[in-house]
């Protein structure tokens, strides 16, 4: 028992030491704060001095965001002085970033020297499953930040103690924007006459989903998707819907009973009979029994008779029109 307790204490000590080993104390000159929004049009720009920092506060909902893109616009005077400034990214920053706080402790996950270029892009992925790639214009960092605190911290640090002339007074413009996944959310609501939604089988692009999942919303690739609702109690409903990137799309479908219906349209003065009974629902859709039926339209001494067979799950429309054709000979 004592050995087990000692082992637990040793493991706790090793873990604490490992955590502290990555912690770094640092001081900044000035802090800026950017509140990122889950909006595809969102960008934020700040001008940072060579020892300033920016706290990037992330939105509560991150389901569309795959990472952050940070673009540096570097003054030519600084770009010519290679290795004059570095850029670092931190998570686990304490205390919580505030404008009047200059001393912090954090876990540095990336450090890079500002290159001798007029612009530089750094991409920060938020998950291992991402499609971000480095190239000659963009640097993708390999470490995934811990977003438990819902913010990350980036800072600049001047590397050359005495820069020539007034170089230390120059600022680097930093533009921050979220990197969105190529997905959007679909929310589907079914309106059933007798609320028997459990009987409905839902298919999106031939994949089956349950009602609770659809009601809460599902992420789909942006583009056109097909929706099919199948039930033995309702008519099959088929829709095409477009999902836009980083946006929520809602659709409501009114399920119809499988009882067949008939809609009769006739001008005034026309008498309509169904199986020799006067039709009292002209212009309104009504339920009709399955099987063979006879429709009779009568205007004065003129009448038209049609027979038709009604099938479950179908809708029928009967329309009579009177036309006059006057021709010159």
PDB file of C-alpha atoms in Angstrom:
ATOM      1  CA  UNK A   1       0.000   0.000   0.000  1.00  0.00           C
ATOM      2  CA  UNK A   2       2.836   2.366   0.912  1.00  0.00           C
ATOM      3  CA  UNK A   3       4.673   1.448  -2.268  1.00  0.00           C
ATOM      4  CA  UNK A   4       1.574   2.207  -4.328  1.00  0.00           C
ATOM      5  CA  UNK A   5       1.138   5.556  -2.538  1.00  0.00           C
ATOM      6  CA  UNK A   6       4.823   6.408  -3.105  1.00  0.00           C
ATOM      7  CA  UNK A   7       4.445   5.504  -6.786  1.00  0.00           C
ATOM      8  CA  UNK A   8       1.434   7.813  -7.089  1.00  0.00           C
ATOM      9  CA  UNK A   9       3.317  10.679  -5.442  1.00  0.00           C
ATOM     10  CA  UNK A  10       6.291  10.155  -7.762  1.00  0.00           C
ATOM     11  CA  UNK A  11       4.020  10.168 -10.807  1.00  0.00           C
ATOM     12  CA  UNK A  12       2.348  13.360  -9.585  1.00  0.00           C
ATOM     13  CA  UNK A  13       5.757  14.959  -9.044  1.00  0.00           C
ATOM     14  CA  UNK A  14       6.985  13.930 -12.496  1.00  0.00           C
ATOM     15  CA  UNK A  15       3.816  15.260 -14.089  1.00  0.00           C
ATOM     16  CA  UNK A  16       4.071  18.572 -12.230  1.00  0.00           C
ATOM     17  CA  UNK A  17       7.722  18.901 -13.186  1.00  0.00           C
ATOM     18  CA  UNK A  18       6.925  18.164 -16.850  1.00  0.00           C
ATOM     19  CA  UNK A  19       4.208  20.818 -16.821  1.00  0.00           C
ATOM     20  CA  UNK A  20       6.465  23.412 -15.241  1.00  0.00           C
ATOM     21  CA  UNK A  21       9.286  22.538 -17.639  1.00  0.00           C
ATOM     22  CA  UNK A  22       7.307  23.999 -20.528  1.00  0.00           C
ATOM     23  CA  UNK A  23       6.191  27.106 -18.645  1.00  0.00           C
ATOM     24  CA  UNK A  24       7.919  30.348 -19.584  1.00  0.00           C
ATOM     25  CA  UNK A  25       7.858  33.693 -17.844  1.00  0.00           C
ATOM     26  CA  UNK A  26       7.845  36.727 -20.095  1.00  0.00           C
ATOM     27  CA  UNK A  27       7.118  40.444 -20.078  1.00  0.00           C
ATOM     28  CA  UNK A  28       5.509  42.536 -22.799  1.00  0.00           C
ATOM     29  CA  UNK A  29       5.340  46.257 -23.471  1.00  0.00           C
ATOM     30  CA  UNK A  30       1.673  46.472 -24.459  1.00  0.00           C
ATOM     31  CA  UNK A  31      -1.242  44.056 -24.892  1.00  0.00           C
ATOM     32  CA  UNK A  32      -3.908  44.152 -27.574  1.00  0.00           C
ATOM     33  CA  UNK A  33      -7.047  41.990 -27.517  1.00  0.00           C
ATOM     34  CA  UNK A  34      -8.905  40.547 -30.499  1.00  0.00           C
ATOM     35  CA  UNK A  35     -12.306  38.861 -30.075  1.00  0.00           C
ATOM     36  CA  UNK A  36     -12.691  36.406 -32.938  1.00  0.00           C
ATOM     37  CA  UNK A  37     -16.203  35.835 -34.273  1.00  0.00           C
ATOM     38  CA  UNK A  38     -17.466  32.728 -36.032  1.00  0.00           C
ATOM     39  CA  UNK A  39     -18.176  34.744 -39.153  1.00  0.00           C
ATOM     40  CA  UNK A  40     -16.636  34.028 -42.563  1.00  0.00           C
ATOM     41  CA  UNK A  41     -16.215  37.777 -43.138  1.00  0.00           C
ATOM     42  CA  UNK A  42     -14.404  38.396 -39.841  1.00  0.00           C
ATOM     43  CA  UNK A  43     -10.883  39.903 -39.802  1.00  0.00           C
ATOM     44  CA  UNK A  44      -9.098  41.963 -37.172  1.00  0.00           C
ATOM     45  CA  UNK A  45      -5.982  44.079 -37.617  1.00  0.00           C
ATOM     46  CA  UNK A  46      -3.616  45.483 -34.995  1.00  0.00           C
ATOM     47  CA  UNK A  47      -0.303  47.336 -35.276  1.00  0.00           C
ATOM     48  CA  UNK A  48       2.219  45.868 -32.836  1.00  0.00           C
ATOM     49  CA  UNK A  49       5.453  47.308 -31.589  1.00  0.00           C
ATOM     50  CA  UNK A  50       8.454  44.983 -31.500  1.00  0.00           C
ATOM     51  CA  UNK A  51       7.772  43.960 -27.876  1.00  0.00           C
ATOM     52  CA  UNK A  52       3.970  43.956 -27.925  1.00  0.00           C
ATOM     53  CA  UNK A  53       1.503  41.059 -27.775  1.00  0.00           C
ATOM     54  CA  UNK A  54      -2.070  40.232 -28.742  1.00  0.00           C
ATOM     55  CA  UNK A  55      -4.486  37.960 -26.890  1.00  0.00           C
ATOM     56  CA  UNK A  56      -6.771  36.172 -29.357  1.00  0.00           C
ATOM     57  CA  UNK A  57     -10.079  35.422 -27.639  1.00  0.00           C
ATOM     58  CA  UNK A  58     -11.936  32.612 -29.410  1.00  0.00           C
ATOM     59  CA  UNK A  59     -15.732  32.297 -29.758  1.00  0.00           C
ATOM     60  CA  UNK A  60     -17.653  29.817 -27.629  1.00  0.00           C
ATOM     61  CA  UNK A  61     -18.782  27.953 -30.733  1.00  0.00           C
ATOM     62  CA  UNK A  62     -15.873  26.582 -32.762  1.00  0.00           C
ATOM     63  CA  UNK A  63     -17.620  23.952 -34.868  1.00  0.00           C
ATOM     64  CA  UNK A  64     -16.796  25.680 -38.176  1.00  0.00           C
ATOM     65  CA  UNK A  65     -13.291  26.911 -37.314  1.00  0.00           C
ATOM     66  CA  UNK A  66     -10.274  24.739 -38.223  1.00  0.00           C
ATOM     67  CA  UNK A  67      -7.621  27.231 -37.155  1.00  0.00           C
ATOM     68  CA  UNK A  68      -6.318  30.799 -37.319  1.00  0.00           C
ATOM     69  CA  UNK A  69      -4.412  32.646 -39.995  1.00  0.00           C
ATOM     70  CA  UNK A  70      -2.082  35.443 -38.914  1.00  0.00           C
ATOM     71  CA  UNK A  71      -0.638  37.677 -41.602  1.00  0.00           C
ATOM     72  CA  UNK A  72       2.306  39.963 -40.836  1.00  0.00           C
ATOM     73  CA  UNK A  73       2.889  43.102 -42.864  1.00  0.00           C
ATOM     74  CA  UNK A  74       6.530  43.947 -42.194  1.00  0.00           C
ATOM     75  CA  UNK A  75       8.044  47.401 -42.784  1.00  0.00           C
ATOM     76  CA  UNK A  76      10.876  47.319 -45.288  1.00  0.00           C
ATOM     77  CA  UNK A  77      13.310  48.702 -42.714  1.00  0.00           C
ATOM     78  CA  UNK A  78      12.640  45.746 -40.396  1.00  0.00           C
ATOM     79  CA  UNK A  79      12.665  43.199 -43.232  1.00  0.00           C
ATOM     80  CA  UNK A  80      16.147  44.392 -44.223  1.00  0.00           C
ATOM     81  CA  UNK A  81      17.374  43.794 -40.658  1.00  0.00           C
ATOM     82  CA  UNK A  82      17.134  39.997 -40.689  1.00  0.00           C
ATOM     83  CA  UNK A  83      16.721  38.236 -37.340  1.00  0.00           C
ATOM     84  CA  UNK A  84      15.810  41.494 -35.641  1.00  0.00           C
ATOM     85  CA  UNK A  85      12.497  40.245 -34.207  1.00  0.00           C
ATOM     86  CA  UNK A  86      10.840  36.949 -33.307  1.00  0.00           C
ATOM     87  CA  UNK A  87       7.248  35.797 -33.071  1.00  0.00           C
ATOM     88  CA  UNK A  88       5.968  33.338 -30.435  1.00  0.00           C
ATOM     89  CA  UNK A  89       2.660  31.560 -29.800  1.00  0.00           C
ATOM     90  CA  UNK A  90       1.542  30.513 -26.303  1.00  0.00           C
ATOM     91  CA  UNK A  91      -1.253  28.592 -24.672  1.00  0.00           C
ATOM     92  CA  UNK A  92      -1.897  28.080 -20.929  1.00  0.00           C
ATOM     93  CA  UNK A  93      -1.174  31.792 -20.414  1.00  0.00           C
ATOM     94  CA  UNK A  94      -1.664  33.063 -16.871  1.00  0.00           C
ATOM     95  CA  UNK A  95      -2.955  35.327 -15.502  1.00  0.00           C
ATOM     96  CA  UNK A  96      -5.852  35.939 -17.866  1.00  0.00           C
ATOM     97  CA  UNK A  97      -4.763  38.597 -20.376  1.00  0.00           C
ATOM     98  CA  UNK A  98      -5.650  42.167 -19.388  1.00  0.00           C
ATOM     99  CA  UNK A  99      -4.650  45.508 -20.848  1.00  0.00           C
ATOM    100  CA  UNK A 100      -2.863  46.584 -17.644  1.00  0.00           C
ATOM    101  CA  UNK A 101      -0.989  43.275 -17.201  1.00  0.00           C
ATOM    102  CA  UNK A 102       2.562  42.992 -18.604  1.00  0.00           C
ATOM    103  CA  UNK A 103       4.002  39.938 -16.817  1.00  0.00           C
ATOM    104  CA  UNK A 104       2.781  36.467 -17.835  1.00  0.00           C
ATOM    105  CA  UNK A 105       3.550  32.776 -17.692  1.00  0.00           C
ATOM    106  CA  UNK A 106       2.682  30.545 -20.609  1.00  0.00           C
ATOM    107  CA  UNK A 107       3.443  27.412 -22.583  1.00  0.00           C
ATOM    108  CA  UNK A 108       5.260  28.367 -25.783  1.00  0.00           C
ATOM    109  CA  UNK A 109       4.209  26.116 -28.655  1.00  0.00           C
ATOM    110  CA  UNK A 110       5.967  27.969 -31.496  1.00  0.00           C
ATOM    111  CA  UNK A 111       8.778  30.438 -32.028  1.00  0.00           C
ATOM    112  CA  UNK A 112       9.957  31.809 -35.338  1.00  0.00           C
ATOM    113  CA  UNK A 113      12.141  34.676 -36.502  1.00  0.00           C
ATOM    114  CA  UNK A 114      10.328  37.337 -38.510  1.00  0.00           C
ATOM    115  CA  UNK A 115      11.687  36.694 -42.043  1.00  0.00           C
ATOM    116  CA  UNK A 116      13.239  39.239 -44.363  1.00  0.00           C
ATOM    117  CA  UNK A 117       9.984  39.631 -46.287  1.00  0.00           C
ATOM    118  CA  UNK A 118       7.368  42.339 -46.551  1.00  0.00           C
ATOM    119  CA  UNK A 119       4.635  39.852 -45.678  1.00  0.00           C
ATOM    120  CA  UNK A 120       4.483  36.522 -43.868  1.00  0.00           C
ATOM    121  CA  UNK A 121       1.550  34.229 -43.071  1.00  0.00           C
ATOM    122  CA  UNK A 122       1.392  31.832 -40.116  1.00  0.00           C
ATOM    123  CA  UNK A 123      -1.411  29.281 -39.834  1.00  0.00           C
ATOM    124  CA  UNK A 124      -2.348  27.741 -36.473  1.00  0.00           C
ATOM    125  CA  UNK A 125      -4.344  24.483 -36.781  1.00  0.00           C
ATOM    126  CA  UNK A 126      -6.832  23.587 -34.051  1.00  0.00           C
ATOM    127  CA  UNK A 127      -6.986  19.845 -34.773  1.00  0.00           C
ATOM    128  CA  UNK A 128      -4.813  17.111 -36.249  1.00  0.00           C
ATOM    129  CA  UNK A 129      -7.331  16.533 -39.042  1.00  0.00           C
ATOM    130  CA  UNK A 130      -6.719  19.634 -41.103  1.00  0.00           C
ATOM    131  CA  UNK A 131      -5.841  20.443 -44.691  1.00  0.00           C
ATOM    132  CA  UNK A 132      -3.413  23.287 -43.929  1.00  0.00           C
ATOM    133  CA  UNK A 133      -0.051  23.173 -45.682  1.00  0.00           C
ATOM    134  CA  UNK A 134       3.157  25.193 -45.586  1.00  0.00           C
ATOM    135  CA  UNK A 135       4.564  26.810 -48.726  1.00  0.00           C
ATOM    136  CA  UNK A 136       6.943  29.629 -49.632  1.00  0.00           C
ATOM    137  CA  UNK A 137       4.425  32.217 -48.428  1.00  0.00           C
ATOM    138  CA  UNK A 138       2.847  30.389 -45.476  1.00  0.00           C
ATOM    139  CA  UNK A 139       4.185  28.667 -42.366  1.00  0.00           C
ATOM    140  CA  UNK A 140       1.946  26.071 -40.752  1.00  0.00           C
ATOM    141  CA  UNK A 141       2.937  25.361 -37.162  1.00  0.00           C
ATOM    142  CA  UNK A 142       3.115  21.713 -36.148  1.00  0.00           C
ATOM    143  CA  UNK A 143       1.846  22.063 -32.600  1.00  0.00           C
ATOM    144  CA  UNK A 144      -1.886  22.115 -31.787  1.00  0.00           C
ATOM    145  CA  UNK A 145      -2.677  24.723 -29.092  1.00  0.00           C
ATOM    146  CA  UNK A 146      -4.705  23.716 -26.064  1.00  0.00           C
ATOM    147  CA  UNK A 147      -7.918  25.741 -26.256  1.00  0.00           C
ATOM    148  CA  UNK A 148      -9.232  24.945 -22.786  1.00  0.00           C
ATOM    149  CA  UNK A 149      -8.955  28.613 -21.794  1.00  0.00           C
ATOM    150  CA  UNK A 150     -10.561  29.632 -25.099  1.00  0.00           C
ATOM    151  CA  UNK A 151      -7.751  31.981 -26.009  1.00  0.00           C
ATOM    152  CA  UNK A 152      -4.199  31.917 -27.322  1.00  0.00           C
ATOM    153  CA  UNK A 153      -1.473  34.482 -26.976  1.00  0.00           C
ATOM    154  CA  UNK A 154       1.013  35.730 -29.555  1.00  0.00           C
ATOM    155  CA  UNK A 155       3.836  38.162 -28.975  1.00  0.00           C
ATOM    156  CA  UNK A 156       6.738  39.853 -30.691  1.00  0.00           C
ATOM    157  CA  UNK A 157      10.173  40.179 -29.171  1.00  0.00           C
ATOM    158  CA  UNK A 158      12.985  42.416 -30.276  1.00  0.00           C
ATOM    159  CA  UNK A 159      16.177  40.356 -30.726  1.00  0.00           C
ATOM    160  CA  UNK A 160      18.689  43.093 -31.467  1.00  0.00           C
ATOM    161  CA  UNK A 161      19.232  45.194 -28.374  1.00  0.00           C
ATOM    162  CA  UNK A 162      20.230  48.355 -30.201  1.00  0.00           C
ATOM    163  CA  UNK A 163      18.581  48.678 -33.575  1.00  0.00           C
ATOM    164  CA  UNK A 164      20.113  51.221 -35.981  1.00  0.00           C
ATOM    165  CA  UNK A 165      18.475  54.625 -36.106  1.00  0.00           C
ATOM    166  CA  UNK A 166      14.824  54.760 -35.112  1.00  0.00           C
ATOM    167  CA  UNK A 167      14.049  51.206 -36.225  1.00  0.00           C
ATOM    168  CA  UNK A 168      12.653  50.199 -32.847  1.00  0.00           C
ATOM    169  CA  UNK A 169       9.791  52.664 -33.368  1.00  0.00           C
ATOM    170  CA  UNK A 170       8.423  50.812 -36.389  1.00  0.00           C
ATOM    171  CA  UNK A 171       5.319  48.638 -36.056  1.00  0.00           C
ATOM    172  CA  UNK A 172       4.350  45.320 -37.611  1.00  0.00           C
ATOM    173  CA  UNK A 173       0.749  45.094 -38.785  1.00  0.00           C
ATOM    174  CA  UNK A 174      -0.891  41.830 -37.774  1.00  0.00           C
ATOM    175  CA  UNK A 175      -4.142  40.664 -39.404  1.00  0.00           C
ATOM    176  CA  UNK A 176      -5.995  37.799 -37.755  1.00  0.00           C
ATOM    177  CA  UNK A 177      -8.798  35.784 -39.298  1.00  0.00           C
ATOM    178  CA  UNK A 178     -10.338  32.367 -38.633  1.00  0.00           C
ATOM    179  CA  UNK A 179      -9.755  29.484 -41.030  1.00  0.00           C
ATOM    180  CA  UNK A 180     -13.083  27.848 -41.714  1.00  0.00           C
ATOM    181  CA  UNK A 181     -13.700  24.233 -42.595  1.00  0.00           C
ATOM    182  CA  UNK A 182     -15.584  23.554 -45.790  1.00  0.00           C
ATOM    183  CA  UNK A 183     -18.714  22.676 -43.812  1.00  0.00           C
ATOM    184  CA  UNK A 184     -22.040  24.146 -42.766  1.00  0.00           C
ATOM    185  CA  UNK A 185     -24.845  23.005 -40.464  1.00  0.00           C
ATOM    186  CA  UNK A 186     -28.227  21.597 -41.417  1.00  0.00           C
ATOM    187  CA  UNK A 187     -31.186  21.732 -39.031  1.00  0.00           C
ATOM    188  CA  UNK A 188     -34.244  19.801 -40.131  1.00  0.00           C
ATOM    189  CA  UNK A 189     -37.741  19.973 -38.629  1.00  0.00           C
ATOM    190  CA  UNK A 190     -40.545  17.566 -39.554  1.00  0.00           C
ATOM    191  CA  UNK A 191     -44.154  18.598 -39.046  1.00  0.00           C
ATOM    192  CA  UNK A 192     -46.256  15.435 -38.817  1.00  0.00           C
ATOM    193  CA  UNK A 193     -50.083  15.585 -38.607  1.00  0.00           C
ATOM    194  CA  UNK A 194     -50.219  13.076 -35.735  1.00  0.00           C
ATOM    195  CA  UNK A 195     -46.687  13.742 -34.438  1.00  0.00           C
ATOM    196  CA  UNK A 196     -45.600  10.212 -35.329  1.00  0.00           C
ATOM    197  CA  UNK A 197     -42.066  11.341 -36.185  1.00  0.00           C
ATOM    198  CA  UNK A 198     -40.456   8.119 -34.959  1.00  0.00           C
ATOM    199  CA  UNK A 199     -41.910   6.362 -38.001  1.00  0.00           C
ATOM    200  CA  UNK A 200     -39.859   8.534 -40.378  1.00  0.00           C
ATOM    201  CA  UNK A 201     -36.594   7.290 -41.852  1.00  0.00           C
ATOM    202  CA  UNK A 202     -34.310  10.205 -42.779  1.00  0.00           C
ATOM    203  CA  UNK A 203     -31.650   9.924 -45.455  1.00  0.00           C
ATOM    204  CA  UNK A 204     -29.186  12.600 -46.491  1.00  0.00           C
ATOM    205  CA  UNK A 205     -27.124  11.631 -49.538  1.00  0.00           C
ATOM    206  CA  UNK A 206     -28.170   8.010 -48.859  1.00  0.00           C
ATOM    207  CA  UNK A 207     -26.839   8.071 -45.264  1.00  0.00           C
ATOM    208  CA  UNK A 208     -29.381   7.370 -42.510  1.00  0.00           C
ATOM    209  CA  UNK A 209     -29.826   9.773 -39.581  1.00  0.00           C
ATOM    210  CA  UNK A 210     -32.057   9.679 -36.517  1.00  0.00           C
ATOM    211  CA  UNK A 211     -34.504  12.430 -35.654  1.00  0.00           C
ATOM    212  CA  UNK A 212     -32.671  13.686 -32.550  1.00  0.00           C
ATOM    213  CA  UNK A 213     -29.435  14.166 -34.487  1.00  0.00           C
ATOM    214  CA  UNK A 214     -31.163  16.071 -37.274  1.00  0.00           C
ATOM    215  CA  UNK A 215     -33.089  18.253 -34.830  1.00  0.00           C
ATOM    216  CA  UNK A 216     -29.889  19.375 -33.095  1.00  0.00           C
ATOM    217  CA  UNK A 217     -28.138  19.945 -36.411  1.00  0.00           C
ATOM    218  CA  UNK A 218     -25.458  18.084 -38.333  1.00  0.00           C
ATOM    219  CA  UNK A 219     -22.345  19.304 -40.121  1.00  0.00           C
ATOM    220  CA  UNK A 220     -22.264  18.685 -43.855  1.00  0.00           C
ATOM    221  CA  UNK A 221     -19.807  19.574 -46.591  1.00  0.00           C
ATOM    222  CA  UNK A 222     -20.792  22.772 -48.356  1.00  0.00           C
ATOM    223  CA  UNK A 223     -22.664  22.220 -51.611  1.00  0.00           C
ATOM    224  CA  UNK A 224     -25.880  20.548 -52.770  1.00  0.00           C
ATOM    225  CA  UNK A 225     -27.337  17.647 -50.759  1.00  0.00           C
ATOM    226  CA  UNK A 226     -30.396  15.446 -51.244  1.00  0.00           C
ATOM    227  CA  UNK A 227     -32.842  14.742 -48.405  1.00  0.00           C
ATOM    228  CA  UNK A 228     -35.339  11.867 -48.412  1.00  0.00           C
ATOM    229  CA  UNK A 229     -37.994  11.241 -45.743  1.00  0.00           C
ATOM    230  CA  UNK A 230     -39.598   7.801 -45.928  1.00  0.00           C
ATOM    231  CA  UNK A 231     -42.456   6.492 -43.776  1.00  0.00           C
ATOM    232  CA  UNK A 232     -45.254   3.945 -43.989  1.00  0.00           C
ATOM    233  CA  UNK A 233     -47.619   6.532 -42.484  1.00  0.00           C
ATOM    234  CA  UNK A 234     -46.692   9.557 -44.592  1.00  0.00           C
ATOM    235  CA  UNK A 235     -45.854  10.326 -48.163  1.00  0.00           C
ATOM    236  CA  UNK A 236     -42.246  10.202 -49.224  1.00  0.00           C
ATOM    237  CA  UNK A 237     -40.706  13.683 -49.315  1.00  0.00           C
ATOM    238  CA  UNK A 238     -37.615  14.511 -51.370  1.00  0.00           C
ATOM    239  CA  UNK A 239     -35.733  17.803 -51.269  1.00  0.00           C
ATOM    240  CA  UNK A 240     -32.532  19.335 -52.628  1.00  0.00           C
ATOM    241  CA  UNK A 241     -30.807  21.784 -50.302  1.00  0.00           C
ATOM    242  CA  UNK A 242     -27.697  23.935 -50.514  1.00  0.00           C
ATOM    243  CA  UNK A 243     -25.308  24.080 -47.555  1.00  0.00           C
ATOM    244  CA  UNK A 244     -23.110  27.189 -47.372  1.00  0.00           C
ATOM    245  CA  UNK A 245     -19.700  27.245 -45.716  1.00  0.00           C
ATOM    246  CA  UNK A 246     -19.734  28.186 -42.023  1.00  0.00           C
ATOM    247  CA  UNK A 247     -23.476  28.905 -42.045  1.00  0.00           C
ATOM    248  CA  UNK A 248     -26.557  27.256 -40.592  1.00  0.00           C
ATOM    249  CA  UNK A 249     -29.385  26.242 -42.911  1.00  0.00           C
ATOM    250  CA  UNK A 250     -32.816  25.341 -41.540  1.00  0.00           C
ATOM    251  CA  UNK A 251     -35.545  23.506 -43.412  1.00  0.00           C
ATOM    252  CA  UNK A 252     -39.045  22.566 -42.296  1.00  0.00           C
ATOM    253  CA  UNK A 253     -40.963  19.798 -44.090  1.00  0.00           C
ATOM    254  CA  UNK A 254     -44.704  19.261 -43.698  1.00  0.00           C
ATOM    255  CA  UNK A 255     -45.356  15.540 -43.838  1.00  0.00           C
ATOM    256  CA  UNK A 256     -48.540  14.575 -45.644  1.00  0.00           C
ATOM    257  CA  UNK A 257     -50.827  11.690 -44.865  1.00  0.00           C
ATOM    258  CA  UNK A 258     -50.834   8.771 -47.316  1.00  0.00           C
ATOM    259  CA  UNK A 259     -54.620   9.180 -47.684  1.00  0.00           C
ATOM    260  CA  UNK A 260     -55.283  10.096 -51.340  1.00  0.00           C
ATOM    261  CA  UNK A 261     -56.678  13.557 -52.066  1.00  0.00           C
ATOM    262  CA  UNK A 262     -58.585  15.243 -54.856  1.00  0.00           C
ATOM    263  CA  UNK A 263     -58.692  18.908 -55.867  1.00  0.00           C
ATOM    264  CA  UNK A 264     -61.529  19.964 -58.178  1.00  0.00           C
ATOM    265  CA  UNK A 265     -61.301  23.274 -60.033  1.00  0.00           C
ATOM    266  CA  UNK A 266     -64.288  24.503 -62.038  1.00  0.00           C
ATOM    267  CA  UNK A 267     -65.671  27.906 -63.097  1.00  0.00           C
ATOM    268  CA  UNK A 268     -68.919  29.271 -61.632  1.00  0.00           C
ATOM    269  CA  UNK A 269     -72.094  27.789 -63.055  1.00  0.00           C
ATOM    270  CA  UNK A 270     -70.556  24.354 -63.531  1.00  0.00           C
ATOM    271  CA  UNK A 271     -72.108  21.555 -61.506  1.00  0.00           C
ATOM    272  CA  UNK A 272     -69.714  18.845 -60.372  1.00  0.00           C
ATOM    273  CA  UNK A 273     -70.695  15.328 -59.305  1.00  0.00           C
ATOM    274  CA  UNK A 274     -68.481  12.619 -57.825  1.00  0.00           C
ATOM    275  CA  UNK A 275     -70.033   9.171 -58.138  1.00  0.00           C
ATOM    276  CA  UNK A 276     -73.375  10.971 -58.738  1.00  0.00           C
ATOM    277  CA  UNK A 277     -73.059  12.962 -55.481  1.00  0.00           C
ATOM    278  CA  UNK A 278     -72.760  16.749 -55.656  1.00  0.00           C
ATOM    279  CA  UNK A 279     -69.192  17.913 -54.936  1.00  0.00           C
ATOM    280  CA  UNK A 280     -69.263  20.524 -52.148  1.00  0.00           C
ATOM    281  CA  UNK A 281     -65.488  21.086 -51.962  1.00  0.00           C
ATOM    282  CA  UNK A 282     -64.740  22.790 -55.250  1.00  0.00           C
ATOM    283  CA  UNK A 283     -61.432  24.632 -55.007  1.00  0.00           C
ATOM    284  CA  UNK A 284     -60.410  22.777 -51.819  1.00  0.00           C
ATOM    285  CA  UNK A 285     -58.313  19.633 -51.545  1.00  0.00           C
ATOM    286  CA  UNK A 286     -60.130  16.784 -49.781  1.00  0.00           C
ATOM    287  CA  UNK A 287     -59.561  13.119 -48.976  1.00  0.00           C
ATOM    288  CA  UNK A 288     -61.062  10.589 -51.370  1.00  0.00           C
ATOM    289  CA  UNK A 289     -61.323   6.834 -50.954  1.00  0.00           C
ATOM    290  CA  UNK A 290     -59.181   4.403 -52.898  1.00  0.00           C
ATOM    291  CA  UNK A 291     -60.588   2.681 -55.966  1.00  0.00           C
ATOM    292  CA  UNK A 292     -62.517   3.655 -59.080  1.00  0.00           C
ATOM    293  CA  UNK A 293     -64.461   6.949 -59.179  1.00  0.00           C
ATOM    294  CA  UNK A 294     -66.598   8.861 -61.695  1.00  0.00           C
ATOM    295  CA  UNK A 295     -66.449  12.621 -62.177  1.00  0.00           C
ATOM    296  CA  UNK A 296     -69.259  14.427 -63.990  1.00  0.00           C
ATOM    297  CA  UNK A 297     -69.154  18.099 -65.025  1.00  0.00           C
ATOM    298  CA  UNK A 298     -72.436  19.648 -66.188  1.00  0.00           C
ATOM    299  CA  UNK A 299     -73.182  23.058 -67.743  1.00  0.00           C
ATOM    300  CA  UNK A 300     -76.814  23.328 -68.823  1.00  0.00           C
ATOM    301  CA  UNK A 301     -77.485  20.376 -71.138  1.00  0.00           C
ATOM    302  CA  UNK A 302     -73.768  19.822 -71.773  1.00  0.00           C
ATOM    303  CA  UNK A 303     -71.841  17.386 -69.592  1.00  0.00           C
ATOM    304  CA  UNK A 304     -68.442  15.665 -69.482  1.00  0.00           C
ATOM    305  CA  UNK A 305     -67.842  12.384 -67.668  1.00  0.00           C
ATOM    306  CA  UNK A 306     -64.447  11.025 -66.658  1.00  0.00           C
ATOM    307  CA  UNK A 307     -63.493   7.952 -64.649  1.00  0.00           C
ATOM    308  CA  UNK A 308     -60.248   7.518 -62.732  1.00  0.00           C
ATOM    309  CA  UNK A 309     -58.633   5.135 -60.259  1.00  0.00           C
ATOM    310  CA  UNK A 310     -57.415   6.463 -56.898  1.00  0.00           C
ATOM    311  CA  UNK A 311     -54.303   4.980 -55.271  1.00  0.00           C
ATOM    312  CA  UNK A 312     -53.050   5.436 -51.685  1.00  0.00           C
ATOM    313  CA  UNK A 313     -50.401   8.128 -51.246  1.00  0.00           C
ATOM    314  CA  UNK A 314     -51.368  10.033 -54.418  1.00  0.00           C
ATOM    315  CA  UNK A 315     -52.941  13.450 -55.029  1.00  0.00           C
ATOM    316  CA  UNK A 316     -55.281  14.150 -57.937  1.00  0.00           C
ATOM    317  CA  UNK A 317     -56.434  17.332 -59.607  1.00  0.00           C
ATOM    318  CA  UNK A 318     -59.504  17.694 -61.828  1.00  0.00           C
ATOM    319  CA  UNK A 319     -59.776  20.930 -63.787  1.00  0.00           C
ATOM    320  CA  UNK A 320     -62.510  21.888 -66.235  1.00  0.00           C
ATOM    321  CA  UNK A 321     -62.300  25.023 -68.317  1.00  0.00           C
ATOM    322  CA  UNK A 322     -64.671  26.445 -70.889  1.00  0.00           C
ATOM    323  CA  UNK A 323     -63.063  27.990 -73.936  1.00  0.00           C
ATOM    324  CA  UNK A 324     -64.528  29.998 -76.794  1.00  0.00           C
ATOM    325  CA  UNK A 325     -62.730  30.179 -80.116  1.00  0.00           C
ATOM    326  CA  UNK A 326     -63.769  32.884 -82.560  1.00  0.00           C
ATOM    327  CA  UNK A 327     -62.139  32.743 -85.999  1.00  0.00           C
ATOM    328  CA  UNK A 328     -62.479  34.961 -89.006  1.00  0.00           C
ATOM    329  CA  UNK A 329     -63.025  33.120 -92.323  1.00  0.00           C
TER     330      UNK A 329
END
